[in-house]
């Protein structure tokens, strides 16, 4: 009888032990997971400010009127002085106008001379009229000379002839480019990708370090100008900033690429 009771109690005892083990496991807190490391977002590197070496001055030269090229006084690569003749047009019409104006002036001067010497008792108004006619004829000569001066193209400043796009006996039109001049003795650097967020932190007189890639050398310079108007470069708003270099090596050339670091104010 006792054996039967004991055997009947075994399943109940097993169930109680199982429930006790489950309750203990449920109350035991799970080990805390390791704290997650904070995620640090790296800021994208700013694009370097780039520039290009350019001449201080450059000019595309053209005539104010069309005609045949009569003379070419220069060649590509020549160094010219300010006021030096570069090209001359053949302008027979302007030459004729000048000769006619000079002839008319000679007639009026002779008439004035007559009224000065042989006026006699005649009214002085005739002499005054002759003087006015001389003044008008002199003005016509000056106008003809100014027009004739347009047949010669003069260098506006000391420079180097970069390209020559015409030759003797060729026909050129008014305002048609004939040659390119540049002042290669005074080179400077202009930025090519200075955006609107960076330009507000820069000012004229600020120092800069300019690395010239072709020379593998760095040069110090100073900001001399900042364009007041933005350039619309493929929908990117950029500003042209100019840097004057403290040193201009002989190996520096127009068009060389640079990267620029600006000094803090």
Coordinates of C-alpha atoms in Angstrom, one line a residue:
X1 CA 0.0 0.0 0.0
X2 CA 2.8 2.4 0.9
X3 CA 4.6 1.4 -2.3
X4 CA 1.5 2.4 -4.3
X5 CA 1.2 5.8 -2.6
X6 CA 4.9 6.5 -3.2
X7 CA 4.6 5.6 -6.8
X8 CA 1.6 7.8 -7.3
X9 CA 3.4 10.8 -5.7
X10 CA 6.5 10.6 -8.0
X11 CA 4.8 12.3 -11.0
X12 CA 3.6 15.1 -8.7
X13 CA 7.0 15.5 -7.2
X14 CA 8.7 15.7 -10.6
X15 CA 6.2 18.3 -11.7
X16 CA 6.9 20.5 -8.6
X17 CA 10.7 20.3 -9.2
X18 CA 10.2 21.3 -12.9
X19 CA 8.1 24.3 -11.9
X20 CA 10.6 25.4 -9.3
X21 CA 13.5 25.3 -11.7
X22 CA 11.5 27.3 -14.3
X23 CA 10.6 29.9 -11.7
X24 CA 14.2 30.3 -10.6
X25 CA 15.4 30.7 -14.2
X26 CA 12.7 33.3 -14.9
X27 CA 13.7 35.4 -11.9
X28 CA 17.4 35.3 -12.7
X29 CA 18.1 38.5 -14.6
X30 CA 19.8 38.0 -18.0
X31 CA 23.4 39.3 -18.1
X32 CA 23.4 42.8 -19.4
X33 CA 24.6 43.0 -22.9
X34 CA 27.8 45.1 -23.5
X35 CA 27.1 48.8 -24.1
X36 CA 27.1 49.6 -27.8
X37 CA 30.0 51.7 -29.0
X38 CA 28.9 55.2 -30.1
X39 CA 28.8 55.7 -33.9
X40 CA 31.0 58.6 -34.9
X41 CA 30.3 60.0 -38.3
X42 CA 33.3 61.1 -40.1
X43 CA 33.0 64.5 -41.8
X44 CA 33.7 64.4 -45.5
X45 CA 37.0 66.0 -46.4
X46 CA 36.7 69.4 -48.1
X47 CA 37.8 69.7 -51.6
X48 CA 41.1 71.6 -51.8
X49 CA 40.9 75.1 -53.2
X50 CA 42.4 75.0 -56.7
X51 CA 43.8 77.7 -58.9
X52 CA 45.6 78.4 -62.1
X53 CA 48.5 80.7 -63.1
X54 CA 47.5 83.5 -65.3
X55 CA 49.1 86.7 -66.6
X56 CA 48.3 90.0 -64.9
X57 CA 47.0 91.4 -68.2
X58 CA 46.0 89.9 -71.5
X59 CA 44.4 91.4 -74.6
X60 CA 42.8 90.1 -77.7
X61 CA 43.7 92.8 -80.3
X62 CA 41.5 93.9 -83.2
X63 CA 40.9 96.8 -85.5
X64 CA 38.0 99.2 -85.3
X65 CA 37.5 98.9 -89.1
X66 CA 38.0 96.2 -91.7
X67 CA 40.5 96.0 -94.5
X68 CA 43.6 94.4 -95.9
X69 CA 46.6 93.8 -93.7
X70 CA 49.3 95.9 -95.3
X71 CA 52.2 95.2 -92.8
X72 CA 52.9 92.8 -90.0
X73 CA 55.6 94.1 -87.7
X74 CA 55.7 91.3 -85.1
X75 CA 55.9 87.5 -84.8
X76 CA 54.7 85.0 -82.2
X77 CA 56.9 85.1 -79.1
X78 CA 58.1 88.7 -79.6
X79 CA 58.3 91.0 -76.6
X80 CA 56.9 94.4 -77.5
X81 CA 56.9 97.7 -75.8
X82 CA 54.0 100.0 -75.0
X83 CA 53.0 101.9 -78.1
X84 CA 54.9 99.7 -80.5
X85 CA 53.2 99.2 -83.9
X86 CA 51.9 95.6 -84.4
X87 CA 49.9 95.6 -87.6
X88 CA 48.9 98.1 -90.3
X89 CA 45.8 98.1 -92.5
X90 CA 45.6 99.3 -96.0
X91 CA 43.0 102.2 -95.9
X92 CA 43.0 104.1 -99.2
X93 CA 39.7 105.7 -98.4
X94 CA 41.0 107.2 -95.2
X95 CA 44.1 108.4 -96.9
X96 CA 42.0 110.2 -99.5
X97 CA 39.8 111.8 -96.8
X98 CA 42.9 113.1 -95.1
X99 CA 44.4 114.6 -98.3
X100 CA 41.1 116.2 -99.1
X101 CA 40.8 117.7 -95.6
X102 CA 44.4 119.0 -95.8
X103 CA 43.7 120.6 -99.2
X104 CA 40.6 122.3 -97.9
X105 CA 42.5 123.7 -94.9
X106 CA 45.2 125.1 -97.3
X107 CA 42.4 127.0 -99.2
X108 CA 40.9 128.4 -96.1
X109 CA 44.3 129.5 -94.7
X110 CA 45.0 131.3 -98.0
X111 CA 41.7 133.1 -97.9
X112 CA 42.3 134.2 -94.3
X113 CA 45.7 135.5 -95.3
X114 CA 44.1 137.6 -98.1
X115 CA 41.6 139.2 -95.7
X116 CA 44.4 140.0 -93.3
X117 CA 46.5 141.8 -95.9
X118 CA 44.1 143.2 -98.4
X119 CA 41.2 144.0 -96.1
X120 CA 41.4 147.8 -96.7
X121 CA 38.2 149.5 -95.8
X122 CA 36.1 146.3 -96.0
X123 CA 34.2 145.3 -92.9
X124 CA 36.1 143.1 -90.4
X125 CA 33.4 140.5 -90.5
X126 CA 34.9 139.0 -93.6
X127 CA 38.2 138.3 -91.7
X128 CA 36.3 136.8 -88.8
X129 CA 34.4 134.6 -91.2
X130 CA 37.6 133.4 -92.8
X131 CA 39.0 132.6 -89.3
X132 CA 36.0 130.5 -88.5
X133 CA 36.4 128.6 -91.8
X134 CA 40.0 127.9 -91.0
X135 CA 39.0 126.5 -87.6
X136 CA 36.4 124.2 -89.2
X137 CA 38.9 123.0 -91.8
X138 CA 41.5 122.3 -89.1
X139 CA 38.9 120.3 -87.1
X140 CA 38.2 118.2 -90.3
X141 CA 42.0 117.5 -90.6
X142 CA 42.2 116.3 -87.0
X143 CA 39.2 114.1 -87.5
X144 CA 40.7 112.6 -90.7
X145 CA 44.0 112.0 -88.8
X146 CA 42.2 110.3 -85.9
X147 CA 40.4 108.0 -88.4
X148 CA 43.6 107.3 -90.2
X149 CA 45.4 106.4 -87.0
X150 CA 43.0 103.4 -86.7
X151 CA 44.9 101.7 -89.5
X152 CA 47.8 101.0 -87.1
X153 CA 47.4 98.6 -84.2
X154 CA 49.6 99.6 -81.3
X155 CA 50.6 97.6 -78.2
X156 CA 48.7 99.0 -75.2
X157 CA 51.4 97.9 -72.7
X158 CA 54.7 95.9 -72.6
X159 CA 53.8 92.3 -73.4
X160 CA 54.5 89.1 -75.3
X161 CA 52.9 88.2 -78.5
X162 CA 51.2 84.9 -77.7
X163 CA 49.3 84.2 -80.9
X164 CA 49.2 85.9 -84.3
X165 CA 46.1 85.0 -86.3
X166 CA 46.6 87.0 -89.5
X167 CA 49.2 87.7 -92.2
X168 CA 50.1 90.3 -94.8
X169 CA 47.5 90.8 -97.6
X170 CA 44.8 89.0 -95.6
X171 CA 41.4 90.6 -95.2
X172 CA 40.2 91.2 -91.6
X173 CA 36.8 92.5 -90.4
X174 CA 36.1 95.2 -87.8
X175 CA 36.6 93.9 -84.3
X176 CA 37.9 90.5 -85.6
X177 CA 40.6 89.2 -83.3
X178 CA 44.0 89.3 -85.0
X179 CA 46.5 88.5 -82.1
X180 CA 46.8 87.9 -78.4
X181 CA 49.0 89.8 -76.1
X182 CA 49.9 88.9 -72.5
X183 CA 52.0 90.3 -69.7
X184 CA 54.0 87.2 -68.8
X185 CA 56.4 89.1 -66.6
X186 CA 53.7 89.6 -64.0
X187 CA 52.0 86.3 -63.4
X188 CA 49.5 85.7 -60.6
X189 CA 47.1 82.9 -59.4
X190 CA 43.3 82.9 -59.7
X191 CA 41.1 80.4 -58.0
X192 CA 38.9 78.1 -60.1
X193 CA 36.6 76.4 -57.5
X194 CA 36.2 78.8 -54.6
X195 CA 32.6 78.3 -53.5
X196 CA 30.3 80.8 -51.8
X197 CA 30.7 79.1 -48.3
X198 CA 34.4 79.6 -48.3
X199 CA 34.7 83.0 -49.9
X200 CA 33.0 84.7 -47.0
X201 CA 35.9 83.7 -44.7
X202 CA 38.5 85.3 -46.9
X203 CA 39.5 88.9 -47.4
X204 CA 41.9 91.1 -49.4
X205 CA 45.4 91.2 -47.8
X206 CA 45.1 87.7 -46.4
X207 CA 48.2 85.5 -46.8
X208 CA 48.1 82.2 -48.7
X209 CA 50.4 79.3 -49.5
X210 CA 50.3 78.3 -53.2
X211 CA 51.5 74.9 -54.2
X212 CA 52.5 74.7 -57.9
X213 CA 52.1 71.1 -58.9
X214 CA 54.4 71.2 -62.0
X215 CA 57.3 72.7 -59.9
X216 CA 56.5 70.7 -56.8
X217 CA 57.1 73.8 -54.8
X218 CA 55.2 76.1 -52.5
X219 CA 55.1 79.9 -52.7
X220 CA 53.8 82.5 -50.4
X221 CA 51.3 85.1 -51.7
X222 CA 48.7 87.7 -50.7
X223 CA 45.1 88.0 -51.7
X224 CA 44.9 91.1 -53.9
X225 CA 41.3 90.9 -55.2
X226 CA 38.0 89.0 -54.7
X227 CA 35.5 89.2 -57.5
X228 CA 32.2 90.9 -56.4
X229 CA 30.2 88.8 -58.9
X230 CA 30.0 85.0 -58.9
X231 CA 30.8 82.8 -61.9
X232 CA 28.1 80.4 -62.9
X233 CA 30.3 77.4 -63.6
X234 CA 28.1 74.4 -64.6
X235 CA 25.5 75.4 -62.0
X236 CA 28.2 75.7 -59.3
X237 CA 28.5 79.1 -57.8
X238 CA 32.2 80.1 -57.6
X239 CA 34.1 83.3 -57.0
X240 CA 37.4 84.3 -58.6
X241 CA 40.0 85.3 -56.0
X242 CA 43.4 86.7 -57.1
X243 CA 46.7 86.0 -55.4
X244 CA 49.9 88.0 -56.0
X245 CA 52.9 85.8 -55.4
X246 CA 55.9 87.1 -53.5
X247 CA 58.3 85.2 -55.8
X248 CA 58.0 84.6 -59.5
X249 CA 60.4 81.9 -60.6
X250 CA 61.6 81.8 -64.2
X251 CA 60.0 78.3 -64.6
X252 CA 56.5 79.5 -63.7
X253 CA 54.2 79.3 -66.8
X254 CA 50.7 80.5 -67.7
X255 CA 48.2 77.7 -67.1
X256 CA 50.0 75.8 -64.4
X257 CA 47.7 74.2 -61.8
X258 CA 47.9 75.1 -58.1
X259 CA 46.3 74.2 -54.8
X260 CA 45.9 76.9 -52.2
X261 CA 45.9 77.0 -48.4
X262 CA 44.9 80.3 -46.8
X263 CA 46.5 81.6 -43.7
X264 CA 44.2 82.4 -40.7
X265 CA 43.5 86.0 -39.9

